[in-house]
Tab-separated table of C-alpha atoms in Angstrom:
chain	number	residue	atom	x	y	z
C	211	UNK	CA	-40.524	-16.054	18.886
C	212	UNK	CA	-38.710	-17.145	15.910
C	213	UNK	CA	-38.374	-15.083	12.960
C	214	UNK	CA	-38.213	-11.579	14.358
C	215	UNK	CA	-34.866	-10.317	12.536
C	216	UNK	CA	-35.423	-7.546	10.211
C	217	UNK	CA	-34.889	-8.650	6.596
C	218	UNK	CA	-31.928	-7.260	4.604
C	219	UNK	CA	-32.697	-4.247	2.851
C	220	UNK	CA	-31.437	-1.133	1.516
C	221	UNK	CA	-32.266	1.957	3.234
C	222	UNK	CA	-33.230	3.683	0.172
C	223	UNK	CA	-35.682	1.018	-0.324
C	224	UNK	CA	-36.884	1.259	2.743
C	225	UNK	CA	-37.408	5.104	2.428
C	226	UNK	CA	-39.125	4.841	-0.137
C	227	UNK	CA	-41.729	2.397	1.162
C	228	UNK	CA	-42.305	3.648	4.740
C	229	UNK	CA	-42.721	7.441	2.864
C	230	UNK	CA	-45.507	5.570	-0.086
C	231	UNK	CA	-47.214	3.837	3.143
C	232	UNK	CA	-46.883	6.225	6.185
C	233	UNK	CA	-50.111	6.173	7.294
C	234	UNK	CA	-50.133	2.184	7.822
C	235	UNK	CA	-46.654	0.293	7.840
C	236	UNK	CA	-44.090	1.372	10.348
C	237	UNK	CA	-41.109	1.010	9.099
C	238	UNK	CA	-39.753	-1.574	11.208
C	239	UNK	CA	-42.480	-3.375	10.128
C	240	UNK	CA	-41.865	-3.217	6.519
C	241	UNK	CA	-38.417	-5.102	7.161
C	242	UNK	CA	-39.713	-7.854	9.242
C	243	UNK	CA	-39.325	-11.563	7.830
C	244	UNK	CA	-42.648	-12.188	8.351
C	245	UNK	CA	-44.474	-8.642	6.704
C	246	UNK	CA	-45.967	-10.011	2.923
C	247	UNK	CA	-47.199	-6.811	2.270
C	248	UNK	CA	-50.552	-6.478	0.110
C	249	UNK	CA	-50.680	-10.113	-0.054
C	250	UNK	CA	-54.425	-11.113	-0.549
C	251	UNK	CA	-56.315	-13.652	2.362
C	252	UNK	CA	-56.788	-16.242	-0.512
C	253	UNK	CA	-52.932	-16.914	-0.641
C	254	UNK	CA	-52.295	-17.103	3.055
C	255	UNK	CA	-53.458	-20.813	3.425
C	256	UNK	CA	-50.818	-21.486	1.089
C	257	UNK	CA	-48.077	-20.021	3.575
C	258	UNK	CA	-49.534	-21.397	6.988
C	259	UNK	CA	-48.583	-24.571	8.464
C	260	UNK	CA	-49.137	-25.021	12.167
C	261	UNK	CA	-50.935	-23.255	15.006
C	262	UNK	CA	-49.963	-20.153	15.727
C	263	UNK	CA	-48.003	-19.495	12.443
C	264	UNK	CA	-48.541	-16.056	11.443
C	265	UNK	CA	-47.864	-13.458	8.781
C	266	UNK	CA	-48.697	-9.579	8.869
C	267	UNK	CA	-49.637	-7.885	5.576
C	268	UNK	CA	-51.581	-4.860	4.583
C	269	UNK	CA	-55.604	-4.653	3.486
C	270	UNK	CA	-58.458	-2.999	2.711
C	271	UNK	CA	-61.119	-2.713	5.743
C	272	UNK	CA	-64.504	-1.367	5.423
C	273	UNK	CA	-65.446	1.171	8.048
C	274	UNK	CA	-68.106	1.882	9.846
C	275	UNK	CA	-69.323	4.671	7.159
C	276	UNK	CA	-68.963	2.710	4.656
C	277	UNK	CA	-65.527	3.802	3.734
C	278	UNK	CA	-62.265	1.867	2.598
C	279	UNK	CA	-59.314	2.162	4.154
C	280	UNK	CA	-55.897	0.202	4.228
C	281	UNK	CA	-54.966	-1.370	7.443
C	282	UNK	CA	-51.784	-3.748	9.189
C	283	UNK	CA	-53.525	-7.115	9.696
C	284	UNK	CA	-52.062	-10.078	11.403
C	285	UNK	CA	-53.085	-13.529	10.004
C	286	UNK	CA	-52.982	-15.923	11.970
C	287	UNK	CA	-53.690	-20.193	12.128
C	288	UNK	CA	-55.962	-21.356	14.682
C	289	UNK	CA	-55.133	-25.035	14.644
C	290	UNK	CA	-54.635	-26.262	18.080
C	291	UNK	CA	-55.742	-29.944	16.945
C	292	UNK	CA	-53.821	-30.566	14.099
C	293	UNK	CA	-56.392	-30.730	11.199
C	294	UNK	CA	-55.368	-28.109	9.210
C	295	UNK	CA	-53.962	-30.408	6.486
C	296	UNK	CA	-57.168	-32.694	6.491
C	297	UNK	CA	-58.766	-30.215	5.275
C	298	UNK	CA	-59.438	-29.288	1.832
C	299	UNK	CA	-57.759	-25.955	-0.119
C	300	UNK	CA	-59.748	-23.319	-0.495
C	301	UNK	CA	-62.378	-21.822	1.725
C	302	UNK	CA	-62.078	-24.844	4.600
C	303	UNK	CA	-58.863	-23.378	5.377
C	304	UNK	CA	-59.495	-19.787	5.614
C	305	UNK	CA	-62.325	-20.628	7.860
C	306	UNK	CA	-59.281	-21.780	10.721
C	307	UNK	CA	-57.194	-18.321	10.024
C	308	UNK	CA	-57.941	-15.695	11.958
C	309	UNK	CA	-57.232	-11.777	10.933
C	310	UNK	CA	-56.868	-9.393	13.223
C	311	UNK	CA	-56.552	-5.657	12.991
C	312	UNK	CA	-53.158	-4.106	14.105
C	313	UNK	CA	-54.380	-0.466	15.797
C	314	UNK	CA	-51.820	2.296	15.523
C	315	UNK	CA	-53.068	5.218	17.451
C	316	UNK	CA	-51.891	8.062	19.978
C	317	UNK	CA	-48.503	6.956	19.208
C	318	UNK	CA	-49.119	3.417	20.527
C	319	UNK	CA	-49.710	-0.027	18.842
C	320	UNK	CA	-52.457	-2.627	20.078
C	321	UNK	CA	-54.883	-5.317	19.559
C	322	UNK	CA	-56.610	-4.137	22.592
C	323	UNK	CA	-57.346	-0.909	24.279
C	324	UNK	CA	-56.175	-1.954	27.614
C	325	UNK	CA	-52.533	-3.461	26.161
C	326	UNK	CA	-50.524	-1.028	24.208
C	327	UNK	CA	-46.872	-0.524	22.682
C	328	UNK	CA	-44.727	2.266	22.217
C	329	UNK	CA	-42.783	-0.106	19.974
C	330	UNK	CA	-43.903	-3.235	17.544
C	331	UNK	CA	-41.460	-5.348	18.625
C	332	UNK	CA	-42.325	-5.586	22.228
C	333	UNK	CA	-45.628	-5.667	20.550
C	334	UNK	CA	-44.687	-9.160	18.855
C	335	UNK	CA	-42.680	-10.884	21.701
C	336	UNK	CA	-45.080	-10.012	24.163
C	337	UNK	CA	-47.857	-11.375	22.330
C	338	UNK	CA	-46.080	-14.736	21.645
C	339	UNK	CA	-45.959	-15.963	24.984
C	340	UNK	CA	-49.396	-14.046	25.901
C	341	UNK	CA	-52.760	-14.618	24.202
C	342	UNK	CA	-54.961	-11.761	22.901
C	343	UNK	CA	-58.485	-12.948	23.042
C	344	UNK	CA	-60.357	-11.626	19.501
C	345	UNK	CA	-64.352	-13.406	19.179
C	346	UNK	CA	-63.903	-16.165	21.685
C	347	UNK	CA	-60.564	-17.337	20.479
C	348	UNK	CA	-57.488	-16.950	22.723
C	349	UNK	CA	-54.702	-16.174	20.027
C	350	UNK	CA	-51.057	-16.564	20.413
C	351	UNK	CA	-48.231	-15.420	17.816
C	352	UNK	CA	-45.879	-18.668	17.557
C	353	UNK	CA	-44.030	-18.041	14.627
C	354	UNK	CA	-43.894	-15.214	12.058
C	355	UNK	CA	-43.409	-17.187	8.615
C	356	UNK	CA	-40.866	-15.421	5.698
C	357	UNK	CA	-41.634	-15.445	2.218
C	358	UNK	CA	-42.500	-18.100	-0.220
C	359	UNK	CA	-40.128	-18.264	-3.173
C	360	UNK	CA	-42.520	-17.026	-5.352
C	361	UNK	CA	-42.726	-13.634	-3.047
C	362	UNK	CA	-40.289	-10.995	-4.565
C	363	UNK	CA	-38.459	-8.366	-3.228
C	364	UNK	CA	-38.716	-5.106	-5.482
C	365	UNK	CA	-34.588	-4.436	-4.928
C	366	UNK	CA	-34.039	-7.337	-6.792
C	367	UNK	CA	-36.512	-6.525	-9.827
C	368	UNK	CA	-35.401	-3.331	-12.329
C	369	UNK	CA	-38.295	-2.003	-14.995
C	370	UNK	CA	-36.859	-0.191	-17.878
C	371	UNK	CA	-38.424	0.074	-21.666
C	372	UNK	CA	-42.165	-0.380	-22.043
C	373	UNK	CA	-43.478	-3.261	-23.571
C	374	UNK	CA	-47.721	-2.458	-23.076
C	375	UNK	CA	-50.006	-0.948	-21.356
C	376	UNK	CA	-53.444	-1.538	-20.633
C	377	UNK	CA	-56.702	-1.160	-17.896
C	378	UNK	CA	-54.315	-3.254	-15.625
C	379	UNK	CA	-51.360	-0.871	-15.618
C	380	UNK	CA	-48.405	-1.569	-18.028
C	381	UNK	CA	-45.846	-4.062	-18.881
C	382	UNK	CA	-42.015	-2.867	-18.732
C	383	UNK	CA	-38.840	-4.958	-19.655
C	384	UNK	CA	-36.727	-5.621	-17.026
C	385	UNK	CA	-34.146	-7.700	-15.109
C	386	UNK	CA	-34.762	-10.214	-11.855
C	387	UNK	CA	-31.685	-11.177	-9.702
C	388	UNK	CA	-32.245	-14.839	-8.626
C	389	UNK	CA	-31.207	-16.446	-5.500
C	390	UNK	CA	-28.438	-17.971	-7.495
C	391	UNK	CA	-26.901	-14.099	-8.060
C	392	UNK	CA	-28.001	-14.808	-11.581
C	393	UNK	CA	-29.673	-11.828	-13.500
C	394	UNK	CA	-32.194	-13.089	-16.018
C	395	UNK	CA	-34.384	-11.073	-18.936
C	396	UNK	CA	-38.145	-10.713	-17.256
C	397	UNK	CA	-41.362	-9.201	-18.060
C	398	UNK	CA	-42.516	-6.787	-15.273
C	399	UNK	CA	-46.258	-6.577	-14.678
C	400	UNK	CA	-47.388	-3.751	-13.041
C	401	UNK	CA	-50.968	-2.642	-11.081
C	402	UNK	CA	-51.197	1.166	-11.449
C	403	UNK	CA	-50.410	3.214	-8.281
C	404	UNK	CA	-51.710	3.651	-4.825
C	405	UNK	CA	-53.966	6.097	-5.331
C	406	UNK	CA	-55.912	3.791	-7.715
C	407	UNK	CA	-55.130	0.357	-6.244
C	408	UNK	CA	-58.263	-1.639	-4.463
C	409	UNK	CA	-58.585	-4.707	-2.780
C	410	UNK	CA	-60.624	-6.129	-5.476
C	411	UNK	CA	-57.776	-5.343	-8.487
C	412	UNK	CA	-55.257	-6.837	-6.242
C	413	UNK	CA	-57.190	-10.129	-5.868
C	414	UNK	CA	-57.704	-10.225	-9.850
C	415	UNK	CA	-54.007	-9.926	-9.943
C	416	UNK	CA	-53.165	-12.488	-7.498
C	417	UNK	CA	-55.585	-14.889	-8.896
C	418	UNK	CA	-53.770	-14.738	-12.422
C	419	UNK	CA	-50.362	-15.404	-10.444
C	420	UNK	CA	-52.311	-18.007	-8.424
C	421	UNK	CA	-52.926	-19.984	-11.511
C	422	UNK	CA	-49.442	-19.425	-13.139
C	423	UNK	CA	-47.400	-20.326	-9.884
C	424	UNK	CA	-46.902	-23.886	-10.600
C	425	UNK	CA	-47.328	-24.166	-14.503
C	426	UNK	CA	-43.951	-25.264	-16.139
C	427	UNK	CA	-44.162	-26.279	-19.847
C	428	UNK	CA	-41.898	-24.494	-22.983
C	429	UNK	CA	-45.468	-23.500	-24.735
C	430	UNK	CA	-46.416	-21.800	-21.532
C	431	UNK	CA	-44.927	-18.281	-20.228
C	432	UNK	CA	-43.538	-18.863	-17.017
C	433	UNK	CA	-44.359	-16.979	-13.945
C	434	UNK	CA	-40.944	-16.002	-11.509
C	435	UNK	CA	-43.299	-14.588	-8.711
C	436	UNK	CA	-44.988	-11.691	-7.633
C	437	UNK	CA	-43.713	-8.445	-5.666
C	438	UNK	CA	-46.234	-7.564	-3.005
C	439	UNK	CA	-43.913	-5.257	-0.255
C	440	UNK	CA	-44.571	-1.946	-1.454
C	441	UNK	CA	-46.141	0.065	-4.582
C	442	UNK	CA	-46.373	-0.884	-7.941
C	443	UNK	CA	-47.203	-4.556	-7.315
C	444	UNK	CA	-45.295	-6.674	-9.748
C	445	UNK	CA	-46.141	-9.641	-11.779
C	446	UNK	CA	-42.536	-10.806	-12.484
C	447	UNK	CA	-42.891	-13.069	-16.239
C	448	UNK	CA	-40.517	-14.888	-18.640
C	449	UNK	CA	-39.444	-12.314	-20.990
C	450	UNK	CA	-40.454	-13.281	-24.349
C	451	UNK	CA	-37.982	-11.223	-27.068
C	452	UNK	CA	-40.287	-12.148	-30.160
C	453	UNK	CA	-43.343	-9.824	-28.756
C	454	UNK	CA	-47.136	-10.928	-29.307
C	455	UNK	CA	-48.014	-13.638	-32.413
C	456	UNK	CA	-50.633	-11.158	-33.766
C	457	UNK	CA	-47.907	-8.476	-34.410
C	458	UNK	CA	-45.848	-11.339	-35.831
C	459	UNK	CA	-48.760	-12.044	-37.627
C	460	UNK	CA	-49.569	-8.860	-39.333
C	461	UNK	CA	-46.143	-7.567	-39.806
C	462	UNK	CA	-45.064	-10.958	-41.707
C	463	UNK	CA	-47.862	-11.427	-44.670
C	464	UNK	CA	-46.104	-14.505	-46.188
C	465	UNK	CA	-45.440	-17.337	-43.409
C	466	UNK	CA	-45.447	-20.513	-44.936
C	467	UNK	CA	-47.551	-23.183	-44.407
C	468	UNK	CA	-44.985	-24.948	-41.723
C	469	UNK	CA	-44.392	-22.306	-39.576
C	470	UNK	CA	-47.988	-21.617	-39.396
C	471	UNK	CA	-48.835	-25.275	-38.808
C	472	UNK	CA	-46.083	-25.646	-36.368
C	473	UNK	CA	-47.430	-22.353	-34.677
C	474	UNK	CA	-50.620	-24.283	-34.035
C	475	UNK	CA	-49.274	-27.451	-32.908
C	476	UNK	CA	-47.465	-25.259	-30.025
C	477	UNK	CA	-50.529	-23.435	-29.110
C	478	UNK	CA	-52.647	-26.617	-28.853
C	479	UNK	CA	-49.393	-28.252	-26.743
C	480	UNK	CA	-49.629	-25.505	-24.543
C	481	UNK	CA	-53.394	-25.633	-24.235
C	482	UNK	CA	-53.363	-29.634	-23.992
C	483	UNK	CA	-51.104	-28.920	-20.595
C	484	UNK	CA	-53.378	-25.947	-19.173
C	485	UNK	CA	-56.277	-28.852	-19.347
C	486	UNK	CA	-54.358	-31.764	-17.893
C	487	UNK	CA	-53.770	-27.978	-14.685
C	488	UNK	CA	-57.296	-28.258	-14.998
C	489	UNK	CA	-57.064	-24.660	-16.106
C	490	UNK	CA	-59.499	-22.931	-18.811
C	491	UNK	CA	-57.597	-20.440	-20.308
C	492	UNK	CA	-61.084	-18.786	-21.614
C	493	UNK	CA	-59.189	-15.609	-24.053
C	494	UNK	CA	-57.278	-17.932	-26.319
C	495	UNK	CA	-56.051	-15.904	-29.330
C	496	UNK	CA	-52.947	-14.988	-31.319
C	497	UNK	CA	-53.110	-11.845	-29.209
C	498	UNK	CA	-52.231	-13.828	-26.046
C	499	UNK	CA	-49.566	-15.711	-27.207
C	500	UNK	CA	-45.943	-14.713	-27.334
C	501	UNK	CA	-43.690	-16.115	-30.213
C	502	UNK	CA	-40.097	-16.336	-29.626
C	503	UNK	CA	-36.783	-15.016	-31.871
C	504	UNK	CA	-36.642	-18.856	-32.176
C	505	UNK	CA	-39.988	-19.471	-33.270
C	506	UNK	CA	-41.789	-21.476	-30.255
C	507	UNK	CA	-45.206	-20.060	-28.959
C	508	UNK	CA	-46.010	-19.904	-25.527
C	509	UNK	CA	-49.416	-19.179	-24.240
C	510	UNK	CA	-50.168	-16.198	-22.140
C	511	UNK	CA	-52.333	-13.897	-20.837
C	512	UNK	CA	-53.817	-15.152	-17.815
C	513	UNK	CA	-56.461	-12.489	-16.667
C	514	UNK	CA	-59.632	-14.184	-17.300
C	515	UNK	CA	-58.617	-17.805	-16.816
C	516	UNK	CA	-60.301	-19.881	-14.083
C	517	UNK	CA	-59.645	-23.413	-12.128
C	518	UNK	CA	-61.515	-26.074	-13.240
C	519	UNK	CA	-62.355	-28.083	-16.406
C	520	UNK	CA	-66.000	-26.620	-16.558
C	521	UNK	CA	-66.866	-22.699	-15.941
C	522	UNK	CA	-70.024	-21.192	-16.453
C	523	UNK	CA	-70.175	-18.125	-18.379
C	524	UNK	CA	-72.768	-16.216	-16.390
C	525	UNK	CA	-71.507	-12.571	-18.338
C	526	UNK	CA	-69.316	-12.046	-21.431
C	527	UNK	CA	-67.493	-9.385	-19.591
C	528	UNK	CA	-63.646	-9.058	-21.270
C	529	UNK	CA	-64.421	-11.862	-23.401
C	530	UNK	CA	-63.658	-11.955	-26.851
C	531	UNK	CA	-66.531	-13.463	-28.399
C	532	UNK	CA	-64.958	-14.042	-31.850
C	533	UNK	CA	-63.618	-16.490	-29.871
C	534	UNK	CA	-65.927	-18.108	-27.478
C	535	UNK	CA	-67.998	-20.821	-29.300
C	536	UNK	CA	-71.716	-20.304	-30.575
C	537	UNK	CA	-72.601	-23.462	-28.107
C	538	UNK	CA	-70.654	-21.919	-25.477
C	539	UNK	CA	-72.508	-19.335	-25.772
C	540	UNK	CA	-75.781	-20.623	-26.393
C	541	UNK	CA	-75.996	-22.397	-23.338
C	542	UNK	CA	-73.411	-20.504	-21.235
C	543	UNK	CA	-71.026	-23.064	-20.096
C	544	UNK	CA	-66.982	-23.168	-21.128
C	545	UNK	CA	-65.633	-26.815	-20.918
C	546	UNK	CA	-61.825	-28.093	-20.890
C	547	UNK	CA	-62.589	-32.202	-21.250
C	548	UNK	CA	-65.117	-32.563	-24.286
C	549	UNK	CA	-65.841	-31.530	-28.025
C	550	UNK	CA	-65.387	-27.701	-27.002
C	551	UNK	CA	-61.806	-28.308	-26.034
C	552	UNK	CA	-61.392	-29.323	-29.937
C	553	UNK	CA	-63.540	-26.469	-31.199
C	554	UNK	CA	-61.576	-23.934	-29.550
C	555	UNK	CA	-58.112	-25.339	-30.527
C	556	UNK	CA	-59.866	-24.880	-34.069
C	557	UNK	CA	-60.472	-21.432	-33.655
C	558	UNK	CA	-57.003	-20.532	-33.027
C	559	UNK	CA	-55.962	-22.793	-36.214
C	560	UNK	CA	-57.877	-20.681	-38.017
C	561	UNK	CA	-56.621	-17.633	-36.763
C	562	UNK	CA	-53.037	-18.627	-37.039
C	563	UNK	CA	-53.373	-20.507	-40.467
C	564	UNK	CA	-55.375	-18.533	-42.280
C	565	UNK	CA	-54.803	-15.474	-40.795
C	566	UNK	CA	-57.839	-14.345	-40.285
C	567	UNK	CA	-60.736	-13.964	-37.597
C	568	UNK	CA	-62.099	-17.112	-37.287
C	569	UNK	CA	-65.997	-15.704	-37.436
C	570	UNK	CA	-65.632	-12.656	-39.892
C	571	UNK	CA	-67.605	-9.145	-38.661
C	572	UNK	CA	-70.670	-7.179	-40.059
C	573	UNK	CA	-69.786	-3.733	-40.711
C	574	UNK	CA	-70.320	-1.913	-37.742
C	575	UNK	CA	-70.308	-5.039	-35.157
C	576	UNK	CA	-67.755	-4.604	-32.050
């Protein structure tokens, strides 16, 4: 079976991970190549390539009462006729992976009752020359697949000062070595800890990464990868040294009219390449974009962004409505490709320009 080797790691690291996840990772485990940790179903298509490739990673299973509880799942692709990539991204694909539960009980490991493991790795190589038979399907574990290079290991991400803090968790300055041996500045993004963490807040997260993995433009903050082995999660960003345009905003009450009109041509460049991504950035505001010690903004902020050039607004849930426009809203549709586009690129001129809200408030209106 190829890929079996441990992965390098510190054993403080490791410590610290098989102590935060007892209950479901053995340690051995934890520094296999092919463990992603609480990487979400949604991304595994993405790692996947032929039949019998498989990864192992840690989720949330409903139980019988009703309950949540985090279990060690192996994911693997059922592909024995080649059609994987005919088929189209998204939900096609997850149809041909298969997820099965790793047990861990009495002090043995097993898929099935009647084969069981003192040890995980006898576990592994038995079960990739034999097949385990889950709902009709004989499976077979062919390869265990590494990480993708946007899949970061926390040893090579440091947090220090704090940036933010919000529902989400908090954002911390910090430092990510690259595969180079480089160090570069970074913006750490961080869920809050295990005791709060849920399946559903770790899919939000991954979809904002989702949609920031490929995006490359200087008006757009850039996205190193996400750390997913053990807890906090990370959200590993561009490090932007200017802080948020509204702060810049408010603290300087005199920016000329260039700057201000060159701070709008940058948002609307950024915004112009989101739409060409087919991606609606939906929270647009000074608030969400970063503005650099040498003055170029770069869009940000990726929470409630979606794929697509047209989304329908079914609930106004985290958005701002100062900035969602009255036709928007009237008829509950957000559009990339049409007059909208223009009308929200308007909104943030005004915003940045004038300095001001771009609908004023009644006294008393949230």
């Amino acid at each position: 079976m190829d890929n079996v080797a441990p992965r390098p790691r510190s054993n403080a690291s490791t410590a610290v991970q098989a102590r935060r996840s007892a209950e479901v990772v053995d340690p051995w485990l934890v520094q296999a190549d092919f463990y992603h940790g609480y990487l979400p179903r949604e991304d595994i298509v993405y790692l996947l390539k032929r039949h019998g490739d498989f990864i192992v990673r840690t989720s949330e299973v409903e139980t019988d009462m009703e309950a949540r509880k985090k279990e060690t799942v192996v994911s693997v692709l059922m592909d024995p006729e080649g059609k994987f990539d005919e088929m189209p991204s998204g939900e096609g694909r997850q149809c041909m992976v298969r997820n099965v539960i790793l047990f861990h009980k009495n002090l043995r490991f097993y898929f099935e009752h009647t084969v069981t493991f003192e040890f995980l790795r006898d576990l592994f190589h038995y079960y990739s020359s034999h097949a385990v038979r889950i709902n009709n399907a004989d499976i077979v574990l062919k390869r265990g697949v590494g990480l993708a290079k946007w899949e970061l290991q926390h040893k090579h991400v440091t947090t220090g000062k704090l940036l933010g803090q919000g529902a989400f968790g908090e954002v911390r300055k910090g430092t990510l070595l690259r595969s180079s041996g480089r160090s570069v500045p970074v913006a750490v993004k961080t869920l809050r800890l295990e005791q709060e963490i849920s399946k559903a807040k770790i899919k939000e997260m991954m979809q904002e990464a989702r949609l920031m993995r490929e995006l490359k433009h200087p008006n757009v903050v850039r996205m190193y990868g996400v750390a997913l082995l053990e807890l906090p999660l990370y959200i590993v960003l561009e490090y932007v040294a200017g802080g948020a345009l509204d702060s810049y905003l408010r603290k300087n009450k005199n920016v000329d009219r260039d700057e201000r009109l060159l701070m709008t041509m940058e948002a609307a460049w950024g915004m112009e390449y989101l739409h060409k991504c087919n991606i609606l950035h939906r929270d647009i505001a000074a608030r969400n974009c970063l503005y650099d010690t040498d003055k170029v903004v770069k869009i940000s902020d990726f929470g409630l962004s979606r794929q697509g050039v047209v989304d329908w607004l079914e609930k106004y849930t985290g958005l701002a409505l100062d900035f969602v426009e009255q036709k928007s809203m009237a008829q509950g549709v957000s559009q990339a490709k049409s007059r909208k586009s223009c009308t929200t690129r308007s909104r943030t001129y005004s915003a940045e320009v004038s300095q001001a809200l771009p609908k004023p408030r009644r006294r008393g209106q949230k």
